[in-house]
PDB file of N, CA, C and O in Angstrom:
ATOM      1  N   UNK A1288     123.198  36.911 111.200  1.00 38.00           N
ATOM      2  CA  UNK A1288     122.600  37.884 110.303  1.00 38.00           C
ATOM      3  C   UNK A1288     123.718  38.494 109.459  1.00 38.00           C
ATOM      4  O   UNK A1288     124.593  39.271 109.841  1.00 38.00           O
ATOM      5  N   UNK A1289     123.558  38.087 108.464  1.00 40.00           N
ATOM      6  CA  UNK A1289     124.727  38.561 106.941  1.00 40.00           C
ATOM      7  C   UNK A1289     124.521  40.276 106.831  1.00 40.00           C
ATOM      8  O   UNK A1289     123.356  40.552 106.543  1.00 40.00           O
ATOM      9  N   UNK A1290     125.297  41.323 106.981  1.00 42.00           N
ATOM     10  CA  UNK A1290     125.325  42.519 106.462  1.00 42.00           C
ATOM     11  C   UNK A1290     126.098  42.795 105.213  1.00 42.00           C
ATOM     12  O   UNK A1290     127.043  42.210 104.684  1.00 42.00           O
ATOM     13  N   UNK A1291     125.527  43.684 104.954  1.00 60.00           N
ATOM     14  CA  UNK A1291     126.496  44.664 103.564  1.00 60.00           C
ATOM     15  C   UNK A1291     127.093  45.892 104.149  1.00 60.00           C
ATOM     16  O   UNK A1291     127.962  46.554 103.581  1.00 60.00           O
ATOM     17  N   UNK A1292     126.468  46.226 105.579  1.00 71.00           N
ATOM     18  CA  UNK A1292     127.676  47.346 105.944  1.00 71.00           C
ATOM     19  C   UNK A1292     127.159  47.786 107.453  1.00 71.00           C
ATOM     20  O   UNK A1292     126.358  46.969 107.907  1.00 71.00           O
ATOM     21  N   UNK A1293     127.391  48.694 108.163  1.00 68.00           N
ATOM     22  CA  UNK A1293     126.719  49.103 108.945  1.00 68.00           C
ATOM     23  C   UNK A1293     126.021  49.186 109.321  1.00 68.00           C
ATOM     24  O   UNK A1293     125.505  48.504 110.207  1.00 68.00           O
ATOM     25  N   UNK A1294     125.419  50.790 108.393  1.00 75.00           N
ATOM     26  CA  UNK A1294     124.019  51.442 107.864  1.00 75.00           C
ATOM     27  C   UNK A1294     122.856  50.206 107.644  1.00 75.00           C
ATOM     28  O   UNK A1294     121.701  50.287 108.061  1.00 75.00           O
ATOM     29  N   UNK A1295     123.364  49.162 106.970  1.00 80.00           N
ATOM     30  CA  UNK A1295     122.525  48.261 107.176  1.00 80.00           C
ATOM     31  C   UNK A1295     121.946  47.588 108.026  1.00 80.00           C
ATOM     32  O   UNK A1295     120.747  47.328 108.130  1.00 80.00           O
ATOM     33  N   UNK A1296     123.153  47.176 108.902  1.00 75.00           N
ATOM     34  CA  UNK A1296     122.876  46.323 110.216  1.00 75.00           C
ATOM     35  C   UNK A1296     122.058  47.624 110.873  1.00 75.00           C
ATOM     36  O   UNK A1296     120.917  47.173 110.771  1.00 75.00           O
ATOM     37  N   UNK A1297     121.941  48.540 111.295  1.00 77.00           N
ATOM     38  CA  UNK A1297     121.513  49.267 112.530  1.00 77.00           C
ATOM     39  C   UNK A1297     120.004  49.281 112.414  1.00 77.00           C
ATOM     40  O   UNK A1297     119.239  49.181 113.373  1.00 77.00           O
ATOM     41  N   UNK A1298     119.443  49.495 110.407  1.00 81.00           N
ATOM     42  CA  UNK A1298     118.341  49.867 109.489  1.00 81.00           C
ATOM     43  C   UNK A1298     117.661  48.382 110.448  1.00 81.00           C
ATOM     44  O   UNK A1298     116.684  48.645 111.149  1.00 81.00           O
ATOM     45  N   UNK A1299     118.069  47.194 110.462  1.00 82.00           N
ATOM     46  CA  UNK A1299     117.680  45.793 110.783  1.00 82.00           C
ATOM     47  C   UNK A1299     117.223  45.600 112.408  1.00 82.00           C
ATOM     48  O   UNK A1299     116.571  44.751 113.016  1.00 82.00           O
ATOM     49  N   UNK A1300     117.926  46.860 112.777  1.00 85.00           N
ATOM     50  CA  UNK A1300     117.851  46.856 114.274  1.00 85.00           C
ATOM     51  C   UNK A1300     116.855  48.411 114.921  1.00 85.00           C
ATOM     52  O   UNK A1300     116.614  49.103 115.910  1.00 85.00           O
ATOM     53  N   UNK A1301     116.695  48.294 114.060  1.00 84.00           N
ATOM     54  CA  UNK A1301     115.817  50.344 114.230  1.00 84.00           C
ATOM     55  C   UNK A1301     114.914  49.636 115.245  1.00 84.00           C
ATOM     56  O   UNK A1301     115.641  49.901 116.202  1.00 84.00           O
ATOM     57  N   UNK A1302     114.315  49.225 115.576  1.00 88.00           N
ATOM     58  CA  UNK A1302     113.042  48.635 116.467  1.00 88.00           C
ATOM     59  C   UNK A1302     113.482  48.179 117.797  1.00 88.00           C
ATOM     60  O   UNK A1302     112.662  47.779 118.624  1.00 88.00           O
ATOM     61  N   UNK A1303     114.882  48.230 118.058  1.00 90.00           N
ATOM     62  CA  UNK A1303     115.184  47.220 119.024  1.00 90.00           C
ATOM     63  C   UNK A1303     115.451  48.593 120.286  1.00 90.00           C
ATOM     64  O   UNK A1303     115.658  49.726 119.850  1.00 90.00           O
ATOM     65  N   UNK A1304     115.427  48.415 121.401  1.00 88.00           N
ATOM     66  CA  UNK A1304     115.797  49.328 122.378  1.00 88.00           C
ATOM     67  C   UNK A1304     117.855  49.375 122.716  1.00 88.00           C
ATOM     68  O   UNK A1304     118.238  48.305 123.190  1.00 88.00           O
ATOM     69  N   UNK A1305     118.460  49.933 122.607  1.00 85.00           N
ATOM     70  CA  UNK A1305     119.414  50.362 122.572  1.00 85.00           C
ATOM     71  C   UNK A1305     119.705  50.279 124.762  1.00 85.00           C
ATOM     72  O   UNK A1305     119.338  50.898 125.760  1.00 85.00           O
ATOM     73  N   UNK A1306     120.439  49.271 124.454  1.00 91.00           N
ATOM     74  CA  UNK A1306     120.935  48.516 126.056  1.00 91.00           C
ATOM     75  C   UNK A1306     122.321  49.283 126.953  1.00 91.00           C
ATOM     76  O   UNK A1306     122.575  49.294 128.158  1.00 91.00           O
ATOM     77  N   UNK A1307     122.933  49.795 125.945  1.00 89.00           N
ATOM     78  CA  UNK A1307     124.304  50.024 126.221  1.00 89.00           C
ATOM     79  C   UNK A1307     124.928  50.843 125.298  1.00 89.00           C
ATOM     80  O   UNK A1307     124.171  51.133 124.372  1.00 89.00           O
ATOM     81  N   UNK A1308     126.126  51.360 125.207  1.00 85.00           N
ATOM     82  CA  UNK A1308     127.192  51.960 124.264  1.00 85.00           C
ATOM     83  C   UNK A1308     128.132  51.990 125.141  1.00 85.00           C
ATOM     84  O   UNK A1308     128.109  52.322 126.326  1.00 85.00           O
ATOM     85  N   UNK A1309     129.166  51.529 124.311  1.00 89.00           N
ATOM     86  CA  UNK A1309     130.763  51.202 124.874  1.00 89.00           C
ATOM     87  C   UNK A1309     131.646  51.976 123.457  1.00 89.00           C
ATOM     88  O   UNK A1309     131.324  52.159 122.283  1.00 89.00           O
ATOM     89  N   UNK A1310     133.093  52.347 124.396  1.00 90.00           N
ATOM     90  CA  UNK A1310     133.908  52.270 123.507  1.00 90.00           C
ATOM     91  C   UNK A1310     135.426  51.787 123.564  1.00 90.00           C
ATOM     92  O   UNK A1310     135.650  51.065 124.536  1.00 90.00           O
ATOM     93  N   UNK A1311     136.049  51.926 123.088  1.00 88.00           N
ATOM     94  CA  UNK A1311     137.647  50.990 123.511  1.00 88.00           C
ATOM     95  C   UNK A1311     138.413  52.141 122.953  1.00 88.00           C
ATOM     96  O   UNK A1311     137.979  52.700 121.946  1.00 88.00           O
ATOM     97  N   UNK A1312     139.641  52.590 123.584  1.00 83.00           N
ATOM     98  CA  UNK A1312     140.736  53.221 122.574  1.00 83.00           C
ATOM     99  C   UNK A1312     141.294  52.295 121.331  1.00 83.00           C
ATOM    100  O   UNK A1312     141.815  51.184 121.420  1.00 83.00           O
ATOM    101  N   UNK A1313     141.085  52.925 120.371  1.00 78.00           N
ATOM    102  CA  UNK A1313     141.473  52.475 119.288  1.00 78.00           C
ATOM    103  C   UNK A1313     140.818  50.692 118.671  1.00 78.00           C
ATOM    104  O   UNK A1313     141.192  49.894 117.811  1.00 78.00           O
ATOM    105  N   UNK A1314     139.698  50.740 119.684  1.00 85.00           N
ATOM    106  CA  UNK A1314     138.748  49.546 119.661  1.00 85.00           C
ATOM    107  C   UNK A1314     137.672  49.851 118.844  1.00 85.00           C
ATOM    108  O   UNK A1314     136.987  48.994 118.286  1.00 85.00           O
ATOM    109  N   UNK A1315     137.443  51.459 118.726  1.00 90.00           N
ATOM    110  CA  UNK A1315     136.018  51.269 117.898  1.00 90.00           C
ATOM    111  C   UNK A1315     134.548  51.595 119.025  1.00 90.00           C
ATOM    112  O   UNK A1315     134.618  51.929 120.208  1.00 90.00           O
ATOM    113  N   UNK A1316     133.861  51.473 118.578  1.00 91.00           N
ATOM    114  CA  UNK A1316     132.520  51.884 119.273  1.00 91.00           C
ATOM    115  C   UNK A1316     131.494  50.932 119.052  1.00 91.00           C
ATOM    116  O   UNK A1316     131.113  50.798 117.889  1.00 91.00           O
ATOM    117  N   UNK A1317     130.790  50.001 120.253  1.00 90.00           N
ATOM    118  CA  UNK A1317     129.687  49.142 120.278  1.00 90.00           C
ATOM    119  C   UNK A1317     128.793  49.621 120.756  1.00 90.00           C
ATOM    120  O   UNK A1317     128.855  50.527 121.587  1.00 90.00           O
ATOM    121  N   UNK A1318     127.685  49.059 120.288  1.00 87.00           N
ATOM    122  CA  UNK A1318     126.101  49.179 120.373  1.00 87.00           C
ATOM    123  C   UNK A1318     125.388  48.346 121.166  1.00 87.00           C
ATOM    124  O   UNK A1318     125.287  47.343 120.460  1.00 87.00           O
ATOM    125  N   UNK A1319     124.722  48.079 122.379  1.00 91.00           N
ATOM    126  CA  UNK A1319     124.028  46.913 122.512  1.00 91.00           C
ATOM    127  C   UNK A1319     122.847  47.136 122.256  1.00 91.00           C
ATOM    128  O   UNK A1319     122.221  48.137 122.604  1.00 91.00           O
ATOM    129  N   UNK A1320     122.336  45.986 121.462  1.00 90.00           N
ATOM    130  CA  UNK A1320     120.732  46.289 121.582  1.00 90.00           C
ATOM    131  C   UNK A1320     120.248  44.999 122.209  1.00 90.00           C
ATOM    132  O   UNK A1320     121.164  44.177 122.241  1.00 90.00           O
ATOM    133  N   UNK A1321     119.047  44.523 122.746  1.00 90.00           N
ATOM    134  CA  UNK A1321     118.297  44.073 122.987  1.00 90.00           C
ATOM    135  C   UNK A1321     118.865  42.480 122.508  1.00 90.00           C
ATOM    136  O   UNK A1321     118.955  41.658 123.420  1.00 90.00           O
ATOM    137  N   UNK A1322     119.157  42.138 121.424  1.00 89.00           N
ATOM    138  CA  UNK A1322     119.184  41.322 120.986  1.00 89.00           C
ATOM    139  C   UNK A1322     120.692  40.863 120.911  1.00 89.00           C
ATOM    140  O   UNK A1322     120.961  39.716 121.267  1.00 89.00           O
ATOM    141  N   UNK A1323     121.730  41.742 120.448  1.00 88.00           N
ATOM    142  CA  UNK A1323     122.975  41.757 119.798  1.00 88.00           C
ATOM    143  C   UNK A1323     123.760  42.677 120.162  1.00 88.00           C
ATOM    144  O   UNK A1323     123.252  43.465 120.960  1.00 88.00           O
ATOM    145  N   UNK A1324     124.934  42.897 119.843  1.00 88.00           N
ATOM    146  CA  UNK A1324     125.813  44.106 120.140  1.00 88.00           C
ATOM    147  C   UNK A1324     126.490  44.222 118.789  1.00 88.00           C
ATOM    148  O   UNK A1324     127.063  43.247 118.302  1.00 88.00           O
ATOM    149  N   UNK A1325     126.432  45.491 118.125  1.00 85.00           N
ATOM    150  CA  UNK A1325     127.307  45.646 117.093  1.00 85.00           C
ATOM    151  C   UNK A1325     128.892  46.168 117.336  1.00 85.00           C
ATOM    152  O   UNK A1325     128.791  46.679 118.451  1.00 85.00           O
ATOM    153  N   UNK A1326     129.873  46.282 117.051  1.00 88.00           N
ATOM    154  CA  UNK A1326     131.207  46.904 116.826  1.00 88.00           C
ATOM    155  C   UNK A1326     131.370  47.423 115.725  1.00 88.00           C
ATOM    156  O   UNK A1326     131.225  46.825 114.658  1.00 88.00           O
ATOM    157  N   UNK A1327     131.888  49.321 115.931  1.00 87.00           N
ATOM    158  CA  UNK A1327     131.950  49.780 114.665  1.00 87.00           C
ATOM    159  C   UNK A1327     133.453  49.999 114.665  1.00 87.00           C
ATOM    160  O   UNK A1327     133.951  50.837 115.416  1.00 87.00           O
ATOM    161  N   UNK A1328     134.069  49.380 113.970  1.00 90.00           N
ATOM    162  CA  UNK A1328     135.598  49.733 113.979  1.00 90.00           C
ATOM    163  C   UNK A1328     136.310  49.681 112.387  1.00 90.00           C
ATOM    164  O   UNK A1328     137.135  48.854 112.002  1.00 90.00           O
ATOM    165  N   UNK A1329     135.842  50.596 111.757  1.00 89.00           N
ATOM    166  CA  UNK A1329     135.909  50.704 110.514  1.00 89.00           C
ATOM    167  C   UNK A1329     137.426  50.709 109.594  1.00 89.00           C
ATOM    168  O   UNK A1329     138.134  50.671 110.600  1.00 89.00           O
ATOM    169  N   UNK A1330     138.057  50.720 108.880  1.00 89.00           N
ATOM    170  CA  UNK A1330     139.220  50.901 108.401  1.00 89.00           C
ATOM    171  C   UNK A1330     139.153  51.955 107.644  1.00 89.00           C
ATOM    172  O   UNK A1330     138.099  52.414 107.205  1.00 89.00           O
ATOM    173  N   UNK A1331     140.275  52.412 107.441  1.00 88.00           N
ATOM    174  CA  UNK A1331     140.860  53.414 106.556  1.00 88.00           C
ATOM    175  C   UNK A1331     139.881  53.604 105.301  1.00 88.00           C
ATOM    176  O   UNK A1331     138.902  54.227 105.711  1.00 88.00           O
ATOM    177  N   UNK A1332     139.816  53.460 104.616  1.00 88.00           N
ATOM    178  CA  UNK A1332     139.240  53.242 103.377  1.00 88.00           C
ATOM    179  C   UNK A1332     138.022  53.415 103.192  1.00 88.00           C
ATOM    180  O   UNK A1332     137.551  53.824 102.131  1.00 88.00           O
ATOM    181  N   UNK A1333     137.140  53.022 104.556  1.00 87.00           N
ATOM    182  CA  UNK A1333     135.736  52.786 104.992  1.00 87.00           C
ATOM    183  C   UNK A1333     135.239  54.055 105.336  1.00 87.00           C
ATOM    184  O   UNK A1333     134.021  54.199 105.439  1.00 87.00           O
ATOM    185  N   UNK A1334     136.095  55.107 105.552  1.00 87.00           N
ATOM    186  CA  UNK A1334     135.592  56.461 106.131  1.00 87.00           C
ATOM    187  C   UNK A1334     135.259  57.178 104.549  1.00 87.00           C
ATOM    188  O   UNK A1334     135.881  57.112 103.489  1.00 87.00           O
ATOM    189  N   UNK A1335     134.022  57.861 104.926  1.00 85.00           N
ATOM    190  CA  UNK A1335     133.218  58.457 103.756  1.00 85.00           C
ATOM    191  C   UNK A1335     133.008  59.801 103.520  1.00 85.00           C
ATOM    192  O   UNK A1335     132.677  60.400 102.497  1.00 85.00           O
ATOM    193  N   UNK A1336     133.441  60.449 105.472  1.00 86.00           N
ATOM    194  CA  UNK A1336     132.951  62.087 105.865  1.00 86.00           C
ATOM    195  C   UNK A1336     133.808  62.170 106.949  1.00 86.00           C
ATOM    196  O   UNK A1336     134.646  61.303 107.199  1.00 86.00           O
ATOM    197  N   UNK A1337     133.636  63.186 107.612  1.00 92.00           N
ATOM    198  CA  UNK A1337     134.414  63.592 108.459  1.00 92.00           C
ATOM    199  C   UNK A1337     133.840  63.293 109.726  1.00 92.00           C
ATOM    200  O   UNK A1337     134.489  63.796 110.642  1.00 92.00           O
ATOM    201  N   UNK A1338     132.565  62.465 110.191  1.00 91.00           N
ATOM    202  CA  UNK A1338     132.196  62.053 111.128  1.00 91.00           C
ATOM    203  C   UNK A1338     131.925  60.395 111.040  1.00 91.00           C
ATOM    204  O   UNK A1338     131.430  59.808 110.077  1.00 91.00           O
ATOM    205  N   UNK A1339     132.357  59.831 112.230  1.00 89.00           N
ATOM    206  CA  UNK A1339     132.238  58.190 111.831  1.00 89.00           C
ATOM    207  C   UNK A1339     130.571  57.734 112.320  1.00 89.00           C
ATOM    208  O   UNK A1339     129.729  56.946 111.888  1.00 89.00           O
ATOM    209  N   UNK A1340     130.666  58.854 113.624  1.00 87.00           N
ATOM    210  CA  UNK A1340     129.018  57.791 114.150  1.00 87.00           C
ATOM    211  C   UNK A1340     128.793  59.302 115.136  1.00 87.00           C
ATOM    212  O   UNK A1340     129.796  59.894 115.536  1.00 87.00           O
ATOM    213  N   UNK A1341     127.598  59.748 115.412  1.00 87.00           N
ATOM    214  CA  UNK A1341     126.999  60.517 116.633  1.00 87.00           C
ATOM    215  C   UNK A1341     125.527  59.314 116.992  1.00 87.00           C
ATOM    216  O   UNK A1341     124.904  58.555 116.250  1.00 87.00           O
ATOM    217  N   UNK A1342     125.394  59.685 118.750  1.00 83.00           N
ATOM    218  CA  UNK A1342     124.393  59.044 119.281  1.00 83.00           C
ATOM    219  C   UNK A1342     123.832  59.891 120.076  1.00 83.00           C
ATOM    220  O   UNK A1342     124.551  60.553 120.825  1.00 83.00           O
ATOM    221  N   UNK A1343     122.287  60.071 120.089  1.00 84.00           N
ATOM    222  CA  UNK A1343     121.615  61.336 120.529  1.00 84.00           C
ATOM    223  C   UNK A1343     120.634  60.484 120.890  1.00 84.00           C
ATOM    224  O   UNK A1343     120.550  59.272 120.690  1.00 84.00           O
ATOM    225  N   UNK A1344     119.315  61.813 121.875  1.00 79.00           N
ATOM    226  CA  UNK A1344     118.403  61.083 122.467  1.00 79.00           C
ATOM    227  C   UNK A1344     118.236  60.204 123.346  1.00 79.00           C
ATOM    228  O   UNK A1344     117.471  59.241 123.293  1.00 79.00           O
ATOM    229  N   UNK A1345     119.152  60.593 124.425  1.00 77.00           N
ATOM    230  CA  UNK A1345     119.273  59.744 125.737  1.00 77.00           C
ATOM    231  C   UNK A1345     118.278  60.515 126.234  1.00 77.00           C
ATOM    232  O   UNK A1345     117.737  61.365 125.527  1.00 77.00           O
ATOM    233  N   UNK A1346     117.800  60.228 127.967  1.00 83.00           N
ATOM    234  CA  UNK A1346     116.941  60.771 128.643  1.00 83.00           C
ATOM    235  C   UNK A1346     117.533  61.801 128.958  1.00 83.00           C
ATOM    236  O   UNK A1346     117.054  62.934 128.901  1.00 83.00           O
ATOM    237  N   UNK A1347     118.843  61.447 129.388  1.00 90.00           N
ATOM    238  CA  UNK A1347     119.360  62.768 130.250  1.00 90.00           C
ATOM    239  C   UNK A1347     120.264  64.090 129.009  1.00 90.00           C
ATOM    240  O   UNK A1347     121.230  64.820 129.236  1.00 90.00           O
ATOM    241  N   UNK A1348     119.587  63.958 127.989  1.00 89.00           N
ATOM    242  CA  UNK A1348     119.961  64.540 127.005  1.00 89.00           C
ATOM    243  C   UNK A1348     121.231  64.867 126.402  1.00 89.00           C
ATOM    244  O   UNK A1348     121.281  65.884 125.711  1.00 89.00           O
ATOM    245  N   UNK A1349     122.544  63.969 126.598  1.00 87.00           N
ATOM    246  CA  UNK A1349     123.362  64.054 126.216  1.00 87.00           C
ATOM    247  C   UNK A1349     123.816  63.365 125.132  1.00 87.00           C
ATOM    248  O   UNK A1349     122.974  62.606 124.652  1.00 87.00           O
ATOM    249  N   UNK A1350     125.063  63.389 124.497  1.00 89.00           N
ATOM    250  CA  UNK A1350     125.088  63.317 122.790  1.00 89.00           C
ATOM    251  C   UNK A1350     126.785  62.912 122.732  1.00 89.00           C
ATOM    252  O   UNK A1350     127.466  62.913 123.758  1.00 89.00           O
ATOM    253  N   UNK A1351     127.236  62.639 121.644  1.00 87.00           N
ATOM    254  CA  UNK A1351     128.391  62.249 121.273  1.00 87.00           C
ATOM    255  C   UNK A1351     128.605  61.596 119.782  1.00 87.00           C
ATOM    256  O   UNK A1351     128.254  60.482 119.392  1.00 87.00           O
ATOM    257  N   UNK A1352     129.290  62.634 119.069  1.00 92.00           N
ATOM    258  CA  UNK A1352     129.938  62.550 117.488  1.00 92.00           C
ATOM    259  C   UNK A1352     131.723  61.971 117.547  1.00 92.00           C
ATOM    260  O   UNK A1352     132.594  62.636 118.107  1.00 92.00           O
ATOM    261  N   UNK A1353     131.949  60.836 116.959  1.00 91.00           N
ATOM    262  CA  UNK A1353     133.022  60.375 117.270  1.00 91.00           C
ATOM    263  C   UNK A1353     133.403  60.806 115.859  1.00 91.00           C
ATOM    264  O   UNK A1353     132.572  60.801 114.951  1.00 91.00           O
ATOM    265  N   UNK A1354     135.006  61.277 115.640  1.00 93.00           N
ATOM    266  CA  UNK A1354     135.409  61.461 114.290  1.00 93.00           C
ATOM    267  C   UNK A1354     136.734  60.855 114.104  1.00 93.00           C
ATOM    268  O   UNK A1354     137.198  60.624 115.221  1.00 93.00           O
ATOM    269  N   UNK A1355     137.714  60.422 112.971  1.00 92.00           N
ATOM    270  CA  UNK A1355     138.833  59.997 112.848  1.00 92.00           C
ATOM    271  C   UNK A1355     139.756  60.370 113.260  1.00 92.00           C
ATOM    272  O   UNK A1355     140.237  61.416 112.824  1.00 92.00           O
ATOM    273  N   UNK A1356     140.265  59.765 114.107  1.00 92.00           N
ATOM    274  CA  UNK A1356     141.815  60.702 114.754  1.00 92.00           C
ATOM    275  C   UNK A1356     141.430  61.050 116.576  1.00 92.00           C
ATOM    276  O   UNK A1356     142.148  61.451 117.492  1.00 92.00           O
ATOM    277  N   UNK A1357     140.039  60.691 116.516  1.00 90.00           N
ATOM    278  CA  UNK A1357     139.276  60.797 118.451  1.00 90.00           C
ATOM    279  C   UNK A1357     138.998  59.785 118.600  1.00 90.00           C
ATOM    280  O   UNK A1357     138.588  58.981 117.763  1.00 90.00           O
ATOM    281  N   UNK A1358     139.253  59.592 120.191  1.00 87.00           N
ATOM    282  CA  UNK A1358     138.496  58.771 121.278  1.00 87.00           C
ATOM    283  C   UNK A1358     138.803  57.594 120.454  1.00 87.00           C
ATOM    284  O   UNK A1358     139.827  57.480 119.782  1.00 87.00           O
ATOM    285  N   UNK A1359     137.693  56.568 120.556  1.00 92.00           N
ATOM    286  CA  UNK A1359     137.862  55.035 120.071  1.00 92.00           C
ATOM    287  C   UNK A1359     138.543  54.552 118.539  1.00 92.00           C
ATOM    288  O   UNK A1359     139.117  53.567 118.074  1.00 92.00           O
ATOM    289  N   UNK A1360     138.022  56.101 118.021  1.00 93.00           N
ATOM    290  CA  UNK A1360     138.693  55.697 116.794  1.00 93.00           C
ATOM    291  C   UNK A1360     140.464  56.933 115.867  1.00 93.00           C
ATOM    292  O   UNK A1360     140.771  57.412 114.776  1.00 93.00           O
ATOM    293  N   UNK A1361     141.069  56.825 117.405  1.00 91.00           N
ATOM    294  CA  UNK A1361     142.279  57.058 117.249  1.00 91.00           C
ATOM    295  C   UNK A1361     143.367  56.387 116.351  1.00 91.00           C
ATOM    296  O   UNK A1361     144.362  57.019 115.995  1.00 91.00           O
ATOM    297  N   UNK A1362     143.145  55.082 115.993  1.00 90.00           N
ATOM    298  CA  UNK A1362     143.928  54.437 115.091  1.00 90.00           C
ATOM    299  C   UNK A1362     143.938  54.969 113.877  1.00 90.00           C
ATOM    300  O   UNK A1362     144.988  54.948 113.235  1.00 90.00           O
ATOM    301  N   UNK A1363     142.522  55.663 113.230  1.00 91.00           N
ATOM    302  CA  UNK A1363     142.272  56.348 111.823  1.00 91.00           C
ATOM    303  C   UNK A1363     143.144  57.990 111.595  1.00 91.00           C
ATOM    304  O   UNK A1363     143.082  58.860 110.727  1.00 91.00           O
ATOM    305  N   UNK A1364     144.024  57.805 113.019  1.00 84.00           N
ATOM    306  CA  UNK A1364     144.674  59.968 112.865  1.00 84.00           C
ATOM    307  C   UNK A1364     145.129  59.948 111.513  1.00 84.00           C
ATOM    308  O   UNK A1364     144.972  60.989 110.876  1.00 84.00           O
ATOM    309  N   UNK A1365     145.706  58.887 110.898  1.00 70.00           N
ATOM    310  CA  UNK A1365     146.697  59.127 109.542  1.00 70.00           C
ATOM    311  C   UNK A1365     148.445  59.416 110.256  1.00 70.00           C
ATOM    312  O   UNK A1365     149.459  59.136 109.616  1.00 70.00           O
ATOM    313  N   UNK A1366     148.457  59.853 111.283  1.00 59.00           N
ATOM    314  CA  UNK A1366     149.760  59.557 111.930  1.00 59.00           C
ATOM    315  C   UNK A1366     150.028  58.173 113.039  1.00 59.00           C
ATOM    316  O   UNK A1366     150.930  58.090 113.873  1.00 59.00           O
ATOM    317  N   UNK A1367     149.258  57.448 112.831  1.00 46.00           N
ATOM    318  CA  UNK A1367     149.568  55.968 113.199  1.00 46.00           C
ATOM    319  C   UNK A1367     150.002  54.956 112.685  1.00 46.00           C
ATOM    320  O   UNK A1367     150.512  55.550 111.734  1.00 46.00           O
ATOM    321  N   UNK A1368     150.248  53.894 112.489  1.00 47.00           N
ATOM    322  CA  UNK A1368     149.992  52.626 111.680  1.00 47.00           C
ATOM    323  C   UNK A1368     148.989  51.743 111.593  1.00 47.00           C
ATOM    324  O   UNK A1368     148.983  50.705 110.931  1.00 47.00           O
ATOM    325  N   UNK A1369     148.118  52.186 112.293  1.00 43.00           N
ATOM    326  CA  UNK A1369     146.654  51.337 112.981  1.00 43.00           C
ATOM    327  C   UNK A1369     146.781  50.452 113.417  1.00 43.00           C
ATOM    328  O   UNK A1369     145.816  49.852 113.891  1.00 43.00           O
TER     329      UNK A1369
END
């Protein structure tokens, strides 16, 4: 399945039940769904806002906003080399 970006791929996947979420230091953040697993590990350039991804609406009601320079996506601090 060919994307144009993210936002796209996920829009393609809205229907699917959400299996998993992983993340890696400086790996980025995956998705499993049902079908596929995405990897969001964006570059420099690719950041648009000051938040890269939040995931909400678990059962047990917990949440998580990843931003540049945290957690998986530590390579984006601007004091690295990536």
């Amino acid at each position: 399945m060919e994307m144009d970006g993210y936002s796209d791929a996920l829009r393609q996947l809205i229907c699917q039940r959400v299996i998993d979420t992983f993340e890696q230091s400086a790996g980025g953040l995956g998705i499993e769904f049902e079908s596929l697993a995405l990897v969001f590990r964006p570059e420099p350039g690719e950041i648009q806002g000051p938040e890269i991804a939040s995931l909400f609406g678990f059962v047990d009601h917990r949440w998580m906003t990843w931003r540049p320079g945290e957690e998986a996506f530590e390579y984006l601090s601007g004091d690295s080399e990536g």
